[in-house]
Amino acid sequence: MIAIIGGTGVYDAKLLHEVRERVINTPFGETRVKTGVYHGKECVFVARHGYAHTVPPHLINYRANIWALASLGVQAVFATAAVGSLNPDMPPGCFVVVDQFIDMTSGRPSTFFEGGETGVVHTDFTDPYCPSLRALLARSLDELNIRYHEGGTYVCTNGPRFETPAEIRAYRILGADLVGMTNVPEVVLAREAGLCYGLVAMVTNYAAGISTEPLTHEEVLNVMNSNQTALQKLLAECIKHFPEEKGCICRVSGVHFQNLWPCERE
Ligand code: HPA
């Protein structure tokens, strides 16, 4: 099964048919998903902020979302995210296949492994995003003639406020290209659960201080809306070309997770 996690501006799995809404109960609370089929492949869609964008980044139940996907037998997750840009080579409208992150969040439950029965587990993050999914995203973007950047470092802030120009200057010095509020701990939990995870970021604005105008959520939504068609085509292309049988190194990281929750999983 293939999952799509839709970020800001992506609230529906328009390309799926035979769509069924389901509520999945997890040890971390419930998650609403939509299952369906595209190109003969079973897919599941999750709206990260809820289907009416009611959940702010710091309150998203990331563990429930990823646990639900693992329980449905998902192998690979294609995630979308609206981001601000710190890098003049990545202007608004640009797509980026993200390859590194910097975590500046705080207070978010960010692991499945909390000690005790769940154990102490230190997961490797040398390659935080699945290399195979990154390659598939890049190939599909090429195929569709969509302008994009191969590789970029995403700094995840806690939000929900936008950043100060001083913070953005500091993140530039740290090596960030993009700023968003949601990719951590989502990408971390996916790896802990042994899921392949790829992120396509869409630049909606220059970050605070790089842009001289105040930032607004409307601006972010407007750019996302104008990118809808390209994004849907990209997801369709990725699902179409997703290989049937795939042994990926990302699975190896999920062994402890699989041992912990073997029975409750569907
Ligand atoms: N900062 C944080 N998150 C964002 C931004 C931004 O500038 N744009 C879109 N999501």
mmCIF file of C-alpha atoms and ligand atoms in Angstrom:
data_model
loop_
_atom_site.group_PDB
_atom_site.id
_atom_site.type_symbol
_atom_site.label_atom_id
_atom_site.label_comp_id
_atom_site.label_asym_id
_atom_site.label_seq_id
_atom_site.Cartn_x
_atom_site.Cartn_y
_atom_site.Cartn_z
ATOM 1 C CA MET A 1 0.000 0.000 0.000
ATOM 2 C CA ILE A 2 1.127 3.562 -0.796
ATOM 3 C CA ALA A 3 0.298 6.578 1.380
ATOM 4 C CA ILE A 4 -0.024 10.253 0.596
ATOM 5 C CA ILE A 5 0.199 12.714 3.454
ATOM 6 C CA GLY A 6 -1.244 15.970 2.187
ATOM 7 C CA GLY A 7 0.027 19.164 3.801
ATOM 8 C CA THR A 8 -1.343 22.709 3.591
ATOM 9 C CA GLY A 9 -3.523 23.117 0.502
ATOM 10 C CA VAL A 10 -3.749 19.352 -0.173
ATOM 11 C CA TYR A 11 -6.876 18.093 1.585
ATOM 12 C CA ASP A 12 -8.175 15.551 -0.844
ATOM 13 C CA ALA A 13 -6.915 12.512 -2.675
ATOM 14 C CA LYS A 14 -8.540 13.664 -5.915
ATOM 15 C CA LEU A 15 -6.825 10.999 -7.967
ATOM 16 C CA LEU A 16 -8.117 8.003 -5.965
ATOM 17 C CA HIS A 17 -11.216 6.031 -6.868
ATOM 18 C CA GLU A 18 -13.273 3.545 -4.824
ATOM 19 C CA VAL A 19 -12.652 5.970 -1.918
ATOM 20 C CA ARG A 20 -13.614 4.797 1.595
ATOM 21 C CA GLU A 21 -13.344 6.903 4.720
ATOM 22 C CA ARG A 22 -12.013 5.031 7.713
ATOM 23 C CA VAL A 23 -11.245 5.812 11.332
ATOM 24 C CA ILE A 24 -8.166 3.942 12.556
ATOM 25 C CA ASN A 25 -7.721 3.470 16.304
ATOM 26 C CA THR A 26 -4.124 3.580 17.435
ATOM 27 C CA PRO A 27 -2.384 3.489 20.846
ATOM 28 C CA PHE A 28 -1.974 7.274 20.410
ATOM 29 C CA GLY A 29 -5.557 8.168 19.514
ATOM 30 C CA GLU A 30 -7.622 7.910 16.339
ATOM 31 C CA THR A 31 -6.810 9.006 12.803
ATOM 32 C CA ARG A 32 -9.146 9.588 9.870
ATOM 33 C CA VAL A 33 -7.894 8.288 6.541
ATOM 34 C CA LYS A 34 -9.294 7.785 3.043
ATOM 35 C CA THR A 35 -8.405 4.572 1.284
ATOM 36 C CA GLY A 36 -8.769 4.065 -2.450
ATOM 37 C CA VAL A 37 -7.163 2.786 -5.616
ATOM 38 C CA TYR A 38 -5.042 4.454 -8.285
ATOM 39 C CA HIS A 39 -3.618 2.658 -11.296
ATOM 40 C CA GLY A 40 -4.527 -0.680 -9.687
ATOM 41 C CA LYS A 41 -2.569 0.172 -6.545
ATOM 42 C CA GLU A 42 -4.037 0.389 -3.042
ATOM 43 C CA CYS A 43 -3.526 3.855 -1.596
ATOM 44 C CA VAL A 44 -4.340 5.723 1.582
ATOM 45 C CA PHE A 45 -4.606 9.472 2.048
ATOM 46 C CA VAL A 46 -4.179 11.474 5.260
ATOM 47 C CA ALA A 47 -4.792 15.219 5.518
ATOM 48 C CA ARG A 48 -2.053 16.293 7.915
ATOM 49 C CA HIS A 49 -3.955 19.325 9.233
ATOM 50 C CA GLY A 50 -7.362 17.590 9.090
ATOM 51 C CA TYR A 51 -9.770 17.713 6.141
ATOM 52 C CA ALA A 52 -10.791 21.328 6.923
ATOM 53 C CA HIS A 53 -7.334 22.523 8.062
ATOM 54 C CA THR A 54 -8.270 22.721 11.747
ATOM 55 C CA VAL A 55 -5.133 21.224 13.354
ATOM 56 C CA PRO A 56 -2.074 23.488 13.825
ATOM 57 C CA PRO A 57 1.433 22.062 13.274
ATOM 58 C CA HIS A 58 2.346 21.668 16.963
ATOM 59 C CA LEU A 59 -0.889 19.765 17.743
ATOM 60 C CA ILE A 60 -0.872 17.269 14.865
ATOM 61 C CA ASN A 61 -1.025 13.712 16.200
ATOM 62 C CA TYR A 62 2.007 12.581 14.190
ATOM 63 C CA ARG A 63 2.321 9.270 16.050
ATOM 64 C CA ALA A 64 -1.313 8.300 15.436
ATOM 65 C CA ASN A 65 -0.989 9.186 11.736
ATOM 66 C CA ILE A 66 2.150 7.115 11.158
ATOM 67 C CA TRP A 67 0.992 4.213 13.351
ATOM 68 C CA ALA A 68 -2.288 4.121 11.384
ATOM 69 C CA LEU A 69 -0.396 3.948 8.088
ATOM 70 C CA ALA A 70 1.873 1.178 9.357
ATOM 71 C CA SER A 71 -1.170 -0.753 10.601
ATOM 72 C CA LEU A 72 -2.737 -0.562 7.130
ATOM 73 C CA GLY A 73 0.360 -2.174 5.628
ATOM 74 C CA VAL A 74 1.776 0.971 4.025
ATOM 75 C CA GLN A 75 5.288 0.588 2.580
ATOM 76 C CA ALA A 76 5.885 4.049 1.204
ATOM 77 C CA VAL A 77 4.736 7.551 2.083
ATOM 78 C CA PHE A 78 4.742 10.502 -0.327
ATOM 79 C CA ALA A 79 4.348 13.663 1.726
ATOM 80 C CA THR A 80 3.722 17.222 0.564
ATOM 81 C CA ALA A 81 4.611 20.403 2.431
ATOM 82 C CA ALA A 82 4.273 24.132 1.850
ATOM 83 C CA VAL A 83 7.521 25.854 2.799
ATOM 84 C CA GLY A 84 9.178 29.237 2.963
ATOM 85 C CA SER A 85 12.494 29.640 1.139
ATOM 86 C CA LEU A 86 15.793 30.883 2.564
ATOM 87 C CA ASN A 87 17.626 30.171 -0.661
ATOM 88 C CA PRO A 88 17.381 32.547 -3.671
ATOM 89 C CA ASP A 89 17.891 29.522 -5.962
ATOM 90 C CA MET A 90 14.576 28.125 -4.664
ATOM 91 C CA PRO A 91 12.025 30.861 -5.475
ATOM 92 C CA PRO A 92 8.255 30.732 -4.791
ATOM 93 C CA GLY A 93 6.611 28.207 -7.108
ATOM 94 C CA CYS A 94 9.637 25.885 -7.032
ATOM 95 C CA PHE A 95 9.333 22.215 -6.003
ATOM 96 C CA VAL A 96 12.110 20.707 -3.877
ATOM 97 C CA VAL A 97 12.891 17.036 -3.239
ATOM 98 C CA VAL A 98 14.105 17.440 0.335
ATOM 99 C CA ASP A 99 17.127 15.413 1.475
ATOM 100 C CA GLN A 100 18.043 16.707 4.960
ATOM 101 C CA PHE A 101 16.332 18.301 7.936
ATOM 102 C CA ILE A 102 17.247 20.396 10.973
ATOM 103 C CA ASP A 103 14.933 19.996 13.967
ATOM 104 C CA MET A 104 14.106 23.220 15.830
ATOM 105 C CA THR A 105 10.820 21.953 17.285
ATOM 106 C CA SER A 106 10.165 21.522 20.988
ATOM 107 C CA GLY A 107 7.618 19.741 23.129
ATOM 108 C CA ARG A 108 6.327 17.420 20.398
ATOM 109 C CA PRO A 109 6.099 13.672 21.070
ATOM 110 C CA SER A 110 8.711 12.673 18.523
ATOM 111 C CA THR A 111 9.381 8.949 18.968
ATOM 112 C CA PHE A 112 7.524 5.644 19.330
ATOM 113 C CA PHE A 113 10.223 4.474 21.731
ATOM 114 C CA GLU A 114 9.707 6.036 25.146
ATOM 115 C CA GLY A 115 11.720 3.550 27.198
ATOM 116 C CA GLY A 116 10.147 0.891 29.460
ATOM 117 C CA GLU A 117 8.291 -1.703 27.387
ATOM 118 C CA THR A 118 8.822 0.299 24.210
ATOM 119 C CA GLY A 119 12.591 0.255 24.698
ATOM 120 C CA VAL A 120 15.460 2.636 24.042
ATOM 121 C CA VAL A 121 16.120 2.796 20.303
ATOM 122 C CA HIS A 122 18.541 5.067 18.462
ATOM 123 C CA THR A 123 17.628 5.123 14.781
ATOM 124 C CA ASP A 124 20.134 6.024 12.061
ATOM 125 C CA PHE A 125 19.318 9.280 10.232
ATOM 126 C CA THR A 126 22.292 9.584 7.907
ATOM 127 C CA ASP A 127 19.820 9.481 5.007
ATOM 128 C CA PRO A 128 16.620 10.879 6.563
ATOM 129 C CA TYR A 129 14.492 10.607 3.392
ATOM 130 C CA CYS A 130 14.192 7.341 1.453
ATOM 131 C CA PRO A 131 16.737 7.479 -1.409
ATOM 132 C CA SER A 132 14.491 5.368 -3.683
ATOM 133 C CA LEU A 133 11.472 7.622 -3.194
ATOM 134 C CA ARG A 134 13.628 10.701 -3.718
ATOM 135 C CA ALA A 135 14.831 9.242 -7.010
ATOM 136 C CA LEU A 136 11.254 8.382 -8.019
ATOM 137 C CA LEU A 137 10.061 11.917 -7.169
ATOM 138 C CA ALA A 138 12.931 13.447 -9.187
ATOM 139 C CA ARG A 139 12.306 11.139 -12.177
ATOM 140 C CA SER A 140 8.591 11.952 -12.125
ATOM 141 C CA LEU A 141 9.230 15.712 -11.907
ATOM 142 C CA ASP A 142 11.607 15.406 -14.881
ATOM 143 C CA GLU A 143 9.018 13.400 -16.781
ATOM 144 C CA LEU A 144 6.372 16.071 -16.160
ATOM 145 C CA ASN A 145 8.727 18.962 -16.977
ATOM 146 C CA ILE A 146 8.145 20.539 -13.580
ATOM 147 C CA ARG A 147 10.832 22.925 -12.324
ATOM 148 C CA TYR A 148 12.395 21.542 -9.137
ATOM 149 C CA HIS A 149 15.489 21.312 -6.998
ATOM 150 C CA GLU A 150 17.110 17.982 -6.258
ATOM 151 C CA GLY A 151 18.036 18.144 -2.568
ATOM 152 C CA GLY A 152 17.476 20.804 0.039
ATOM 153 C CA THR A 153 17.680 21.159 3.804
ATOM 154 C CA TYR A 154 14.396 21.758 5.628
ATOM 155 C CA VAL A 155 14.443 23.419 9.025
ATOM 156 C CA CYS A 156 11.378 22.537 11.069
ATOM 157 C CA THR A 157 10.185 25.259 13.446
ATOM 158 C CA ASN A 158 7.529 24.782 16.087
ATOM 159 C CA GLY A 159 5.074 27.394 14.838
ATOM 160 C CA PRO A 160 2.296 28.185 14.637
ATOM 161 C CA ARG A 161 3.762 31.670 14.294
ATOM 162 C CA PHE A 162 6.034 32.463 11.360
ATOM 163 C CA GLU A 163 9.727 33.114 12.092
ATOM 164 C CA THR A 164 11.489 36.381 12.885
ATOM 165 C CA PRO A 165 14.049 37.677 10.342
ATOM 166 C CA ALA A 166 16.779 37.076 12.973
ATOM 167 C CA GLU A 167 15.751 33.401 13.242
ATOM 168 C CA ILE A 168 15.805 33.075 9.458
ATOM 169 C CA ARG A 169 19.308 34.621 9.317
ATOM 170 C CA ALA A 170 20.434 32.085 11.958
ATOM 171 C CA TYR A 171 18.894 29.149 10.049
ATOM 172 C CA ARG A 172 20.665 30.278 6.868
ATOM 173 C CA ILE A 173 23.973 30.158 8.719
ATOM 174 C CA LEU A 174 23.069 26.640 9.904
ATOM 175 C CA GLY A 175 22.606 25.554 6.288
ATOM 176 C CA ALA A 176 18.821 25.533 5.873
ATOM 177 C CA ASP A 177 17.264 26.143 2.450
ATOM 178 C CA LEU A 178 13.609 25.788 3.423
ATOM 179 C CA VAL A 179 11.494 26.414 6.491
ATOM 180 C CA GLY A 180 8.297 24.678 7.514
ATOM 181 C CA MET A 181 6.479 23.602 10.654
ATOM 182 C CA THR A 182 5.464 19.984 10.133
ATOM 183 C CA ASN A 183 8.103 17.655 8.754
ATOM 184 C CA VAL A 184 9.542 16.770 12.162
ATOM 185 C CA PRO A 185 8.615 14.443 13.774
ATOM 186 C CA GLU A 186 6.632 13.001 10.811
ATOM 187 C CA VAL A 187 9.730 11.893 8.888
ATOM 188 C CA VAL A 188 11.309 10.546 12.092
ATOM 189 C CA LEU A 189 8.310 8.414 13.045
ATOM 190 C CA ALA A 190 8.022 7.042 9.509
ATOM 191 C CA ARG A 191 11.609 5.796 9.670
ATOM 192 C CA GLU A 192 11.092 4.371 13.176
ATOM 193 C CA ALA A 193 8.110 2.450 11.808
ATOM 194 C CA GLY A 194 10.192 1.182 8.859
ATOM 195 C CA LEU A 195 8.263 3.112 6.188
ATOM 196 C CA CYS A 196 9.908 4.622 3.139
ATOM 197 C CA TYR A 197 9.235 8.370 3.252
ATOM 198 C CA GLY A 198 9.753 10.998 0.571
ATOM 199 C CA LEU A 199 8.921 14.700 0.830
ATOM 200 C CA VAL A 200 8.153 17.086 -1.978
ATOM 201 C CA ALA A 201 8.179 20.641 -0.696
ATOM 202 C CA MET A 202 6.541 23.502 -2.548
ATOM 203 C CA VAL A 203 7.978 26.953 -1.986
ATOM 204 C CA THR A 204 5.103 29.334 -1.320
ATOM 205 C CA ASN A 205 7.051 32.404 -0.158
ATOM 206 C CA TYR A 206 10.452 33.804 0.704
ATOM 207 C CA ALA A 207 10.985 33.467 4.461
ATOM 208 C CA ALA A 208 10.640 36.392 6.866
ATOM 209 C CA GLY A 209 13.196 39.140 6.285
ATOM 210 C CA ILE A 210 14.116 37.751 2.855
ATOM 211 C CA SER A 211 10.679 38.849 1.773
ATOM 212 C CA THR A 212 10.183 42.470 2.813
ATOM 213 C CA GLU A 213 6.388 41.982 3.028
ATOM 214 C CA PRO A 214 4.647 40.531 6.126
ATOM 215 C CA LEU A 215 3.841 36.796 5.651
ATOM 216 C CA THR A 216 0.259 35.572 5.540
ATOM 217 C CA HIS A 217 -1.345 32.136 5.464
ATOM 218 C CA GLU A 218 -3.464 33.310 2.491
ATOM 219 C CA GLU A 219 -0.313 33.863 0.446
ATOM 220 C CA VAL A 220 0.774 30.285 1.228
ATOM 221 C CA LEU A 221 -2.666 28.913 0.247
ATOM 222 C CA ASN A 222 -2.744 30.934 -2.988
ATOM 223 C CA VAL A 223 0.568 29.517 -4.216
ATOM 224 C CA MET A 224 -0.496 26.007 -3.164
ATOM 225 C CA ASN A 225 -3.751 26.383 -5.090
ATOM 226 C CA SER A 226 -1.953 27.399 -8.244
ATOM 227 C CA ASN A 227 0.306 24.334 -7.896
ATOM 228 C CA GLN A 228 -2.546 21.849 -7.369
ATOM 229 C CA THR A 229 -2.617 20.406 -10.871
ATOM 230 C CA ALA A 230 1.145 19.892 -11.037
ATOM 231 C CA LEU A 231 1.128 18.278 -7.606
ATOM 232 C CA GLN A 232 -1.702 15.875 -8.415
ATOM 233 C CA LYS A 233 0.101 14.901 -11.644
ATOM 234 C CA LEU A 234 3.307 14.326 -9.682
ATOM 235 C CA LEU A 235 1.623 12.075 -7.116
ATOM 236 C CA ALA A 236 -0.143 10.158 -9.895
ATOM 237 C CA GLU A 237 3.153 9.639 -11.741
ATOM 238 C CA CYS A 238 4.913 8.431 -8.574
ATOM 239 C CA ILE A 239 2.153 5.945 -7.736
ATOM 240 C CA LYS A 240 2.040 4.690 -11.335
ATOM 241 C CA HIS A 241 5.771 3.967 -11.339
ATOM 242 C CA PHE A 242 6.075 2.732 -7.780
ATOM 243 C CA PRO A 243 7.767 -0.684 -8.041
ATOM 244 C CA GLU A 244 5.591 -3.644 -6.969
ATOM 245 C CA GLU A 245 8.193 -5.473 -4.942
ATOM 246 C CA LYS A 246 10.760 -3.393 -3.217
ATOM 247 C CA GLY A 247 13.252 -4.315 -0.556
ATOM 248 C CA CYS A 248 14.438 -1.039 0.913
ATOM 249 C CA ILE A 249 16.922 -0.247 3.645
ATOM 250 C CA CYS A 250 14.212 1.882 5.356
ATOM 251 C CA ARG A 251 12.396 -1.358 6.342
ATOM 252 C CA VAL A 252 15.351 -2.491 8.452
ATOM 253 C CA SER A 253 14.825 0.438 10.839
ATOM 254 C CA GLY A 254 11.287 -0.781 11.537
ATOM 255 C CA VAL A 255 12.184 -4.145 13.080
ATOM 256 C CA HIS A 256 11.773 -2.955 16.658
ATOM 257 C CA PHE A 257 8.452 -1.243 15.813
ATOM 258 C CA GLN A 258 7.148 -4.432 14.160
ATOM 259 C CA ASN A 259 8.121 -6.479 17.212
ATOM 260 C CA LEU A 260 6.413 -4.024 19.546
ATOM 261 C CA TRP A 261 3.058 -3.878 17.793
ATOM 262 C CA PRO A 262 2.641 -7.176 15.923
ATOM 263 C CA CYS A 263 -0.874 -8.109 17.102
ATOM 264 C CA GLU A 264 -2.671 -4.783 17.023
ATOM 265 C CA ARG A 265 -1.595 -4.203 13.424
ATOM 266 C CA GLU A 266 -4.099 -5.176 10.695
HETATM 267 N N1 HPA B 1 7.697 29.569 7.553
HETATM 268 C C1 HPA B 1 7.222 28.457 8.145
HETATM 269 N N2 HPA B 1 6.347 27.638 7.558
HETATM 270 C C2 HPA B 1 5.950 27.938 6.309
HETATM 271 C C3 HPA B 1 6.394 29.094 5.643
HETATM 272 C C4 HPA B 1 7.322 29.958 6.295
HETATM 273 O O1 HPA B 1 7.771 30.982 5.755
HETATM 274 N N3 HPA B 1 5.781 29.099 4.432
HETATM 275 C C5 HPA B 1 5.014 27.985 4.376
HETATM 276 N N4 HPA B 1 5.101 27.283 5.519
#
